[in-house]
CSV table of C-alpha atoms in Angstrom, one decimal:
chain,number,residue,atom,x,y,z
A,1086,MET,CA,201.5,209.7,1.4
A,1087,LEU,CA,199.6,206.7,-0.1
A,1088,LYS,CA,200.3,206.3,-3.7
A,1089,ASN,CA,197.8,205.5,-6.5
A,1090,ARG,CA,198.4,202.1,-7.9
A,1091,ILE,CA,198.8,200.9,-11.4
A,1092,ILE,CA,197.7,197.3,-11.9
A,1093,PRO,CA,198.3,195.5,-15.2
A,1094,CYS,CA,195.7,192.8,-15.7
A,1095,LEU,CA,196.5,189.6,-17.5
A,1096,ASP,CA,193.5,187.8,-18.9
A,1097,VAL,CA,194.4,184.1,-18.7
A,1098,LYS,CA,192.8,181.2,-20.6
A,1099,ASN,CA,194.2,177.7,-20.3
A,1100,GLY,CA,197.4,179.0,-18.8
A,1101,ARG,CA,198.0,181.6,-21.5
A,1102,VAL,CA,197.5,185.3,-21.6
A,1103,VAL,CA,194.8,186.7,-23.8
A,1104,LYS,CA,192.9,189.9,-24.1
A,1105,GLY,CA,189.7,190.2,-25.9
A,1106,ILE,CA,187.7,193.0,-27.4
A,1107,ASN,CA,184.4,193.0,-25.5
A,1108,PHE,CA,185.2,189.5,-24.3
A,1109,VAL,CA,185.4,187.9,-27.8
A,1110,ASP,CA,188.1,187.8,-30.5
A,1111,LEU,CA,190.9,186.5,-28.2
A,1112,LYS,CA,194.6,187.1,-29.0
A,1113,ASP,CA,197.5,185.3,-27.5
A,1114,ALA,CA,199.9,187.7,-25.7
A,1115,GLY,CA,202.3,185.3,-24.0
A,1116,ASP,CA,203.1,183.3,-20.9
A,1117,PRO,CA,201.5,184.8,-17.8
A,1118,VAL,CA,204.4,184.0,-15.4
A,1119,GLU,CA,206.9,185.7,-17.6
A,1120,GLN,CA,204.6,188.6,-18.2
A,1121,ALA,CA,203.9,189.1,-14.6
A,1122,LYS,CA,207.6,189.1,-13.8
A,1123,ILE,CA,208.2,191.7,-16.5
A,1124,TYR,CA,205.5,193.8,-15.0
A,1125,SER,CA,206.7,193.5,-11.4
A,1126,ASP,CA,210.3,194.3,-12.4
A,1127,GLY,CA,209.0,197.2,-14.4
A,1128,GLY,CA,207.3,198.7,-11.3
A,1129,ALA,CA,203.8,197.4,-11.4
A,1130,ASP,CA,202.2,198.0,-8.0
A,1131,GLU,CA,200.2,194.8,-8.1
A,1132,ILE,CA,199.5,192.1,-10.7
A,1133,CYS,CA,196.0,190.9,-11.6
A,1134,PHE,CA,195.2,187.6,-13.2
A,1135,LEU,CA,191.7,187.1,-14.6
A,1136,ASP,CA,190.8,183.6,-15.5
A,1137,ILE,CA,188.3,184.6,-18.2
A,1138,THR,CA,186.8,181.3,-19.2
A,1139,ALA,CA,186.9,179.8,-15.7
A,1140,SER,CA,183.2,179.9,-15.2
A,1141,ASN,CA,182.8,177.3,-17.9
A,1142,GLU,CA,185.9,175.3,-18.1
A,1143,ASN,CA,188.4,173.3,-16.2
A,1144,ARG,CA,190.5,175.8,-14.2
A,1145,ASP,CA,193.4,173.8,-12.8
A,1146,THR,CA,195.8,175.6,-15.1
A,1147,ILE,CA,195.3,178.8,-13.2
A,1148,TYR,CA,196.5,177.2,-9.9
A,1149,GLU,CA,199.8,176.3,-11.6
A,1150,VAL,CA,200.2,179.8,-13.0
A,1151,VAL,CA,199.5,181.4,-9.6
A,1152,GLU,CA,201.9,179.0,-7.9
A,1153,LYS,CA,204.8,179.8,-10.3
A,1154,THR,CA,204.1,183.5,-10.4
A,1155,SER,CA,204.1,183.9,-6.6
A,1156,LYS,CA,207.5,182.4,-6.4
A,1157,LYS,CA,208.9,185.0,-8.8
A,1158,CYS,CA,206.9,188.1,-8.1
A,1159,PHE,CA,207.0,189.8,-4.7
A,1160,VAL,CA,204.2,192.3,-5.2
A,1161,PRO,CA,200.6,191.6,-4.5
A,1162,LEU,CA,198.9,189.2,-6.8
A,1163,THR,CA,195.1,189.2,-7.3
A,1164,VAL,CA,193.3,186.4,-9.0
A,1165,GLY,CA,189.8,186.4,-10.3
A,1166,GLY,CA,187.5,184.5,-12.5
A,1167,GLY,CA,185.2,181.5,-11.8
A,1168,ILE,CA,185.6,181.7,-8.0
A,1169,ARG,CA,182.5,180.0,-6.5
A,1170,SER,CA,183.3,179.0,-3.0
A,1171,ILE,CA,185.3,179.4,0.2
A,1172,GLU,CA,187.2,176.3,-1.0
A,1173,ASP,CA,188.2,177.9,-4.3
A,1174,ILE,CA,189.4,181.0,-2.4
A,1175,ASN,CA,191.4,178.8,0.0
A,1176,LYS,CA,193.0,176.9,-2.8
A,1177,LEU,CA,194.1,180.1,-4.7
A,1178,LEU,CA,195.5,181.7,-1.5
A,1179,ASN,CA,197.4,178.5,-0.7
A,1180,CYS,CA,198.9,178.6,-4.2
A,1181,GLY,CA,200.2,182.1,-3.4
A,1182,ALA,CA,197.5,184.6,-4.5
A,1183,ASP,CA,197.3,187.5,-2.1
A,1184,LYS,CA,193.8,188.5,-3.0
A,1185,VAL,CA,190.9,187.0,-4.9
A,1186,SER,CA,188.3,188.9,-6.9
A,1187,ILE,CA,184.8,187.5,-6.7
A,1188,ASN,CA,182.2,188.4,-9.3
A,1189,THR,CA,179.3,186.1,-10.2
A,1190,ALA,CA,179.4,184.2,-6.9
A,1191,ALA,CA,179.1,187.4,-4.9
A,1192,VAL,CA,176.0,188.4,-6.9
A,1193,GLN,CA,174.4,185.0,-6.6
A,1194,ASN,CA,175.1,184.6,-2.9
A,1195,SER,CA,176.5,187.6,-0.9
A,1196,LYS,CA,177.2,185.2,1.9
A,1197,VAL,CA,180.3,184.1,0.1
A,1198,VAL,CA,181.7,187.6,0.6
A,1199,VAL,CA,180.6,187.7,4.3
A,1200,ASP,CA,182.0,184.3,5.1
A,1201,SER,CA,185.3,184.7,3.1
A,1202,SER,CA,186.1,188.1,4.5
A,1203,LYS,CA,185.5,186.7,8.0
A,1204,LYS,CA,187.6,183.7,7.3
A,1205,PHE,CA,190.5,185.2,5.4
A,1206,GLY,CA,190.2,188.9,6.2
A,1207,SER,CA,188.7,191.7,4.1
A,1208,GLN,CA,192.2,192.5,2.9
A,1209,CYS,CA,192.1,189.6,0.4
A,1210,ILE,CA,188.5,189.9,-0.7
A,1211,VAL,CA,188.0,192.0,-3.8
A,1212,VAL,CA,184.5,192.1,-5.2
A,1213,ALA,CA,184.5,192.6,-9.0
A,1214,ILE,CA,181.6,194.5,-10.4
A,1215,ASP,CA,180.8,194.4,-14.1
A,1216,ALA,CA,178.4,197.2,-14.9
A,1217,LYS,CA,176.6,198.4,-18.0
A,1218,GLN,CA,174.6,201.6,-18.6
A,1219,ASN,CA,170.9,201.2,-19.0
A,1220,GLY,CA,169.8,204.7,-19.6
A,1221,LYS,CA,168.9,205.5,-16.0
A,1222,GLY,CA,172.0,204.1,-14.3
A,1223,TRP,CA,174.1,201.0,-14.3
A,1224,GLU,CA,173.2,197.4,-14.0
A,1225,ILE,CA,175.3,194.5,-12.8
A,1226,PHE,CA,176.2,191.7,-15.3
A,1227,THR,CA,177.6,188.3,-14.4
A,1228,HIS,CA,179.2,185.3,-16.1
A,1229,GLY,CA,181.8,187.4,-17.9
A,1230,GLY,CA,179.2,189.9,-19.0
A,1231,ARG,CA,176.7,187.5,-20.4
A,1232,ASN,CA,173.9,187.7,-17.9
A,1233,ASN,CA,172.0,190.8,-16.9
A,1234,THR,CA,170.9,190.7,-13.3
A,1235,GLY,CA,168.9,194.0,-13.3
A,1236,LEU,CA,170.7,195.0,-10.0
A,1237,ASP,CA,171.7,198.6,-9.6
A,1238,ALA,CA,175.5,198.8,-9.6
A,1239,ILE,CA,175.8,201.7,-7.1
A,1240,GLU,CA,173.5,200.1,-4.5
A,1241,TYR,CA,175.2,196.8,-5.1
A,1242,ALA,CA,178.7,198.3,-4.5
A,1243,LYS,CA,177.5,199.7,-1.1
A,1244,LYS,CA,176.1,196.3,-0.2
A,1245,MET,CA,179.4,194.6,-1.0
A,1246,GLU,CA,181.2,197.0,1.3
A,1247,ASP,CA,178.8,196.1,4.1
A,1248,CYS,CA,179.3,192.4,3.4
A,1249,GLY,CA,183.1,192.8,4.1
A,1250,ALA,CA,184.7,193.4,0.7
A,1251,GLY,CA,188.1,195.1,1.1
A,1252,GLU,CA,188.2,196.6,-2.4
A,1253,LEU,CA,185.9,196.9,-5.4
A,1254,LEU,CA,187.1,196.3,-8.9
A,1255,VAL,CA,184.7,198.1,-11.1
A,1256,THR,CA,184.6,197.3,-14.8
A,1257,SER,CA,182.5,199.2,-17.3
A,1258,MET,CA,181.1,196.6,-19.8
A,1259,ASP,CA,180.4,199.4,-22.2
A,1260,ARG,CA,184.0,200.5,-22.3
A,1261,ASP,CA,185.9,197.2,-21.8
A,1262,GLY,CA,188.1,196.6,-24.9
A,1263,THR,CA,187.1,199.8,-26.6
A,1264,GLN,CA,190.1,201.9,-25.6
A,1265,VAL,CA,188.0,205.1,-25.3
A,1266,GLY,CA,188.6,205.5,-21.5
A,1267,TYR,CA,187.0,204.5,-18.2
A,1268,ASP,CA,183.3,205.2,-17.5
A,1269,ILE,CA,184.3,208.1,-15.2
A,1270,GLU,CA,180.8,208.7,-14.0
A,1271,LEU,CA,180.3,205.1,-12.9
A,1272,MET,CA,183.7,205.1,-11.1
A,1273,SER,CA,183.2,208.4,-9.3
A,1274,LYS,CA,179.6,207.5,-8.3
A,1275,ILE,CA,180.7,204.2,-6.8
A,1276,SER,CA,183.9,205.7,-5.2
A,1277,SER,CA,181.8,208.4,-3.5
A,1278,LYS,CA,179.3,205.9,-2.3
A,1279,VAL,CA,181.7,203.6,-0.5
A,1280,ASN,CA,184.5,204.0,2.0
A,1281,ILE,CA,186.7,201.2,0.6
A,1282,PRO,CA,189.2,201.6,-2.3
A,1283,VAL,CA,187.9,201.4,-5.9
A,1284,ILE,CA,190.0,200.0,-8.7
A,1285,ALA,CA,188.9,201.4,-12.1
A,1286,SER,CA,188.8,199.0,-15.0
A,1287,GLY,CA,187.6,198.8,-18.6
A,1288,GLY,CA,188.4,201.0,-21.6
A,1289,VAL,CA,191.9,202.3,-21.1
A,1290,GLY,CA,193.5,203.3,-24.5
A,1291,ASN,CA,196.0,205.9,-23.5
A,1292,LEU,CA,197.8,207.3,-20.5
A,1293,ASP,CA,195.4,210.3,-20.1
A,1294,HIS,CA,192.7,207.7,-19.4
A,1295,LEU,CA,194.7,206.5,-16.3
A,1296,VAL,CA,194.9,210.1,-15.1
A,1297,GLU,CA,191.2,210.6,-15.6
A,1298,GLY,CA,190.4,207.4,-13.7
A,1299,ILE,CA,192.2,208.8,-10.6
A,1300,LYS,CA,191.5,212.5,-10.9
A,1301,LEU,CA,187.9,212.4,-12.1
A,1302,GLY,CA,186.9,208.8,-11.3
A,1303,LYS,CA,188.3,209.1,-7.8
A,1304,ALA,CA,189.8,205.6,-8.1
A,1305,SER,CA,192.5,204.5,-5.7
A,1306,ALA,CA,194.0,202.3,-8.4
A,1307,VAL,CA,193.8,201.9,-12.1
A,1308,LEU,CA,193.7,198.6,-13.9
A,1309,ALA,CA,194.6,198.2,-17.6
A,1310,ALA,CA,195.5,195.4,-19.9
A,1311,SER,CA,196.1,196.0,-23.6
A,1312,ILE,CA,198.0,199.3,-23.4
A,1313,PHE,CA,200.7,197.4,-21.5
A,1314,HIS,CA,200.5,194.0,-23.2
A,1315,TYR,CA,201.3,195.1,-26.7
A,1316,GLY,CA,204.1,197.3,-25.8
A,1317,LYS,CA,202.2,200.5,-26.4
A,1318,HIS,CA,203.3,201.8,-23.0
A,1319,SER,CA,205.5,200.5,-20.2
A,1320,ILE,CA,204.5,200.7,-16.6
A,1321,LYS,CA,207.4,203.1,-16.1
A,1322,GLU,CA,206.1,205.4,-18.8
A,1323,ALA,CA,202.7,205.3,-17.2
A,1324,LYS,CA,204.0,206.2,-13.8
A,1325,GLU,CA,206.1,209.0,-15.0
A,1326,TYR,CA,203.2,210.4,-16.9
A,1327,LEU,CA,200.9,210.2,-13.8
A,1328,ASP,CA,203.7,211.8,-11.8
A,1329,SER,CA,203.9,214.7,-14.3
A,1330,LYS,CA,200.2,215.3,-13.9
A,1331,GLY,CA,200.6,215.6,-10.1
A,1332,ILE,CA,199.3,212.1,-9.2
A,1333,PRO,CA,201.2,210.4,-6.4
A,1334,VAL,CA,202.8,207.2,-7.6
A,1335,ARG,CA,205.6,204.9,-6.5
A,1336,ILE,CA,208.6,205.5,-8.7
B,468,MET,CA,220.7,178.5,11.0
B,469,ASN,CA,217.0,178.0,10.8
B,470,VAL,CA,214.1,180.4,10.7
B,471,THR,CA,210.6,179.2,11.6
B,472,ILE,CA,207.5,180.7,10.2
B,473,VAL,CA,204.7,180.0,12.7
B,474,ASP,CA,201.8,178.4,10.9
B,475,TYR,CA,198.9,178.8,13.3
B,476,LYS,CA,196.2,178.5,10.6
B,477,SER,CA,195.3,182.1,10.5
B,478,GLY,CA,195.2,183.7,7.0
B,479,ASN,CA,197.3,183.2,4.0
B,480,ILE,CA,201.0,182.8,4.6
B,481,SER,CA,202.1,181.4,1.3
B,482,SER,CA,203.6,184.8,0.2
B,483,VAL,CA,205.5,185.0,3.5
B,484,ILE,CA,206.9,181.5,2.9
B,485,ASN,CA,207.8,182.2,-0.7
B,486,SER,CA,209.6,185.4,0.1
B,487,PHE,CA,211.6,184.0,3.0
B,488,LYS,CA,212.6,181.0,0.8
B,489,GLU,CA,213.6,183.4,-2.0
B,490,VAL,CA,215.9,185.3,0.3
B,491,ALA,CA,217.2,182.3,2.2
B,492,GLN,CA,217.9,180.3,-1.0
B,493,ASN,CA,219.8,177.2,0.3
B,494,LYS,CA,221.8,179.0,3.0
B,495,VAL,CA,219.2,179.2,5.7
B,496,LYS,CA,216.6,176.6,6.5
B,497,ILE,CA,213.0,177.9,6.5
B,498,GLU,CA,210.6,175.9,8.5
B,499,VAL,CA,206.9,176.4,8.4
B,500,THR,CA,205.2,174.8,11.4
B,501,SER,CA,203.2,175.0,14.6
B,502,ASP,CA,205.2,172.3,16.2
B,503,LEU,CA,206.3,173.7,19.6
B,504,ASN,CA,209.6,171.8,19.8
B,505,LYS,CA,210.6,173.0,16.4
B,506,ILE,CA,209.7,176.6,17.3
B,507,LYS,CA,211.7,176.3,20.6
B,508,SER,CA,214.8,175.0,18.8
B,509,SER,CA,214.8,177.5,16.0
B,510,ASP,CA,217.1,180.5,15.8
B,511,LYS,CA,214.6,183.0,14.7
B,512,VAL,CA,210.8,183.1,14.5
B,513,VAL,CA,208.5,184.9,12.1
B,514,LEU,CA,204.9,185.5,13.3
B,515,PRO,CA,202.7,186.4,10.4
B,516,GLY,CA,199.1,187.5,10.8
B,517,GLN,CA,196.1,188.2,8.6
B,518,GLY,CA,192.5,188.8,9.3
B,519,SER,CA,191.4,190.5,12.5
B,520,PHE,CA,193.3,190.9,15.8
B,521,LYS,CA,190.8,188.8,17.5
B,522,SER,CA,190.8,186.0,14.9
B,523,CYS,CA,194.6,185.8,15.1
B,524,ILE,CA,194.7,185.8,18.9
B,525,ASP,CA,192.0,183.1,18.9
B,526,ALA,CA,194.0,181.0,16.4
B,527,LEU,CA,197.2,181.3,18.5
B,528,ASN,CA,195.2,180.2,21.6
B,529,THR,CA,193.8,177.2,19.7
B,530,ILE,CA,197.2,175.6,19.6
B,531,ASN,CA,197.9,174.3,23.1
B,532,GLY,CA,201.1,175.8,24.5
B,533,LEU,CA,201.9,178.0,21.5
B,534,VAL,CA,201.5,181.4,23.3
B,535,GLU,CA,203.7,180.1,26.2
B,536,THR,CA,206.3,178.8,23.7
B,537,LEU,CA,206.4,182.2,21.9
B,538,ASN,CA,206.7,184.0,25.3
B,539,ASP,CA,209.6,181.8,26.2
B,540,PHE,CA,211.2,182.3,22.8
B,541,ALA,CA,210.9,186.1,22.7
B,542,ILE,CA,210.7,187.3,26.3
B,543,LYS,CA,212.5,184.7,28.4
B,544,ASN,CA,215.2,183.6,25.9
B,545,LYS,CA,215.3,186.9,24.0
B,546,LYS,CA,215.7,185.2,20.6
B,547,PRO,CA,214.9,187.3,17.5
B,548,LEU,CA,211.2,187.4,16.4
B,549,LEU,CA,209.6,189.3,13.6
B,550,GLY,CA,205.9,190.0,13.6
B,551,ILE,CA,204.3,191.0,10.3
B,552,CYS,CA,201.0,193.0,10.0
B,553,VAL,CA,198.6,191.5,12.7
B,554,GLY,CA,201.7,189.6,13.8
B,555,LEU,CA,203.1,192.9,14.9
B,556,GLN,CA,199.8,194.2,16.3
B,557,MET,CA,199.5,191.2,18.6
B,558,PHE,CA,202.6,192.4,20.5
B,559,ALA,CA,200.2,195.0,22.1
B,560,ASP,CA,198.4,194.6,25.4
B,561,VAL,CA,195.0,194.9,23.8
B,562,GLY,CA,193.3,195.2,20.5
B,563,TYR,CA,189.9,196.6,19.7
B,564,GLU,CA,189.1,194.9,16.3
B,565,GLU,CA,185.7,193.1,16.5
B,566,THR,CA,185.8,193.2,20.3
B,567,GLU,CA,188.2,194.0,23.0
B,568,THR,CA,190.8,191.3,23.0
B,569,LYS,CA,193.9,190.7,25.1
B,570,GLY,CA,197.2,190.7,23.1
B,571,LEU,CA,200.5,189.1,23.9
B,572,GLY,CA,201.6,192.1,25.9
B,573,TRP,CA,205.2,192.2,24.7
B,574,ILE,CA,205.2,195.9,23.8
B,575,PRO,CA,202.8,198.0,26.0
B,576,GLY,CA,200.2,199.7,23.9
B,577,LYS,CA,196.9,199.2,22.1
B,578,VAL,CA,195.6,198.5,18.6
B,579,THR,CA,192.9,200.8,17.4
B,580,LYS,CA,191.1,201.7,14.2
B,581,ILE,CA,192.8,204.3,11.9
B,582,ASP,CA,190.8,207.5,12.1
B,583,ASN,CA,189.3,207.8,8.7
B,584,GLN,CA,188.3,211.4,9.4
B,585,LYS,CA,184.6,210.9,8.7
B,586,GLY,CA,185.2,209.0,5.4
B,587,LYS,CA,187.9,211.3,4.1
B,588,TYR,CA,190.3,208.4,4.1
B,589,LYS,CA,189.2,205.1,2.7
B,590,LEU,CA,189.9,202.0,4.8
B,591,PRO,CA,191.6,199.6,4.6
B,592,HIS,CA,194.8,201.6,4.0
B,593,ILE,CA,195.8,199.6,0.9
B,594,GLY,CA,198.8,200.2,-1.3
B,595,TRP,CA,202.3,201.6,-1.3
B,596,ASN,CA,203.2,204.2,1.2
B,597,GLU,CA,206.4,205.9,2.2
B,598,ILE,CA,208.0,205.0,5.5
B,599,ASN,CA,209.6,207.7,7.7
B,600,ILE,CA,212.5,206.1,9.4
B,601,MET,CA,212.8,207.4,13.0
B,602,LYS,CA,215.9,205.6,14.1
B,603,ASP,CA,218.6,203.3,12.9
B,604,SER,CA,217.9,199.6,13.2
B,605,LYS,CA,219.6,196.4,11.9
B,606,ILE,CA,216.3,195.4,10.4
B,607,LEU,CA,216.2,198.6,8.3
B,608,LYS,CA,219.8,198.4,7.3
B,609,ASP,CA,220.4,199.8,3.7
B,610,ILE,CA,216.7,200.9,3.5
B,611,LYS,CA,216.5,204.5,2.6
B,612,ASP,CA,214.2,206.9,4.4
B,613,LYS,CA,210.9,207.4,2.3
B,614,SER,CA,211.2,204.0,0.8
B,615,HIS,CA,207.8,202.6,-0.4
B,616,MET,CA,206.3,199.6,1.4
B,617,TYR,CA,203.1,197.7,0.7
B,618,PHE,CA,200.3,198.1,3.4
B,619,VAL,CA,196.9,196.5,3.9
B,620,HIS,CA,195.3,197.3,7.2
B,621,SER,CA,192.6,199.3,9.0
B,622,TYR,CA,194.0,199.1,12.5
B,623,GLU,CA,197.2,200.6,13.9
B,624,PHE,CA,199.5,199.8,16.8
B,625,VAL,CA,199.9,202.6,19.3
B,626,PRO,CA,202.7,201.8,21.6
B,627,ASN,CA,203.0,203.6,25.0
B,628,ASP,CA,206.7,204.0,24.7
B,629,LYS,CA,207.6,206.0,21.6
B,630,ASN,CA,211.1,204.7,21.8
B,631,ALA,CA,209.8,201.4,20.4
B,632,ILE,CA,209.0,203.1,17.1
B,633,LEU,CA,211.4,202.5,14.2
B,634,ALA,CA,209.3,204.0,11.4
B,635,THR,CA,206.0,205.6,10.7
B,636,THR,CA,203.9,206.1,7.7
B,637,ASN,CA,201.3,208.8,6.9
B,638,TYR,CA,197.7,208.0,6.2
B,639,SER,CA,195.2,210.2,7.9
B,640,SER,CA,197.9,210.8,10.5
B,641,ASN,CA,201.4,209.4,11.2
B,642,HIS,CA,201.1,205.9,12.5
B,643,VAL,CA,203.5,203.3,13.5
B,644,CYS,CA,204.7,200.9,10.8
B,645,ALA,CA,207.9,199.3,12.3
B,646,VAL,CA,208.9,198.6,15.9
B,647,GLU,CA,211.8,197.2,17.7
B,648,ILE,CA,212.4,196.4,21.4
B,649,GLU,CA,215.6,194.5,22.0
B,650,ASN,CA,215.1,191.2,20.1
B,651,ILE,CA,211.5,191.8,19.1
B,652,PHE,CA,210.8,193.3,15.6
B,653,GLY,CA,207.6,194.1,13.8
B,654,THR,CA,206.4,195.6,10.6
B,655,GLN,CA,202.9,196.8,9.9
B,656,PHE,CA,203.7,196.7,6.2
B,657,HIS,CA,204.2,193.5,4.3
B,658,PRO,CA,207.9,193.0,3.5
B,659,GLU,CA,207.0,189.9,1.5
B,660,LYS,CA,204.9,192.0,-0.9
B,661,SER,CA,207.1,195.1,-1.0
B,662,ASP,CA,209.2,194.0,-3.9
B,663,LYS,CA,213.1,194.2,-3.7
B,664,ILE,CA,213.1,196.7,-0.8
B,665,GLY,CA,210.8,194.4,1.2
B,666,LEU,CA,213.0,191.4,0.5
B,667,LYS,CA,215.9,193.5,1.9
B,668,VAL,CA,214.0,193.8,5.3
B,669,ILE,CA,213.6,190.0,5.3
B,670,ASP,CA,217.3,189.6,4.4
B,671,ASN,CA,218.2,191.9,7.3
B,672,PHE,CA,216.2,189.8,9.7
B,673,ILE,CA,217.7,186.6,8.5
B,674,ASN,CA,221.1,188.0,8.9
B,675,LEU,CA,220.7,189.7,12.3
């Protein structure tokens, strides 16, 4: 039986791990390579790096981090943040990333998703969707949550599947950094709409939130950051908890 | 001893390279090349594969003489070869991803899309799944039945001869995830991404 995945996400800025509250107020939580290794040794099903300021700044540091990590961690490594072109993707994959997550570039030009999934295979193309409630539904935001596109998140998710995305990483901008739980309605609506796996992200504050993301949000995988970074819970604890709730996990 | 990872410019092979180097340390030489002479003279060959069946076959055919060299290596000289993911799928006679495409024809059978039962199962089949070991094999030495391996694929290899099957995994139905015929081995899962247990498969191949 296929297991639900737990993915710790490390937000990386200038080669260091940070995690912000609603994308501001950054705190330093250590070296990404060491952190990733601790997570993979602890049973993380995948590792995710998000280069959070990459849209604006020099991002060569991330290549070095990816290269070092991929020589130490032998579970899938996804890297996102600031990916603009086929060339960026190629460079990250060559450094040892297994998947890339594309956000702003996919919104601006869906051809990037079409072309990259053809060139590298859908298996390594994750489309990251940052969505925020607008009263009627959810709208897509880009540039790390700064720009509102007015695009409907559910329709956009379907479109990305059609363009060749292998997975969708769905983040609720309303919940990110709040620790009050995933936006379950958003996750389940998107997951029901598409036939590719959905990774739920944004808002995890306790282990029950992970359970909800899978059971109610219908996510194939759950992504979380701060509950793991600051030692609140280990990956092992999270897996044992999910297992106790009847969710299939790799233990 | 040296092990050659065939670099035929199809998909991302850095993880395969990293994992083989990690296992080999300095005891075994790991070459990454499309140089036909180097492939011919190597002791073992690894054939990775990402993307579609068609794109991988096309990429193999782009390098003049590569298919013939691989045929000589695996079929004529019966030297050990490991196919990973689409690398395994290409052993088949034919694949149906994108369009009908002729495979290497080493293990009779076909590569077809996993039945998603009208959307009940999401595709690709991504993540960790248990393998059901059907028979003993050197390549699965010390790997316990029901071990977890990492998968990413939408197509499955259906061999004609069920004796070729080493292990299956269940997603929608039981499908083949490891094969062996004499000197030819293949895994649908990614040993290079399957943590310590995956590295053990690589270790087993290197130490065949």
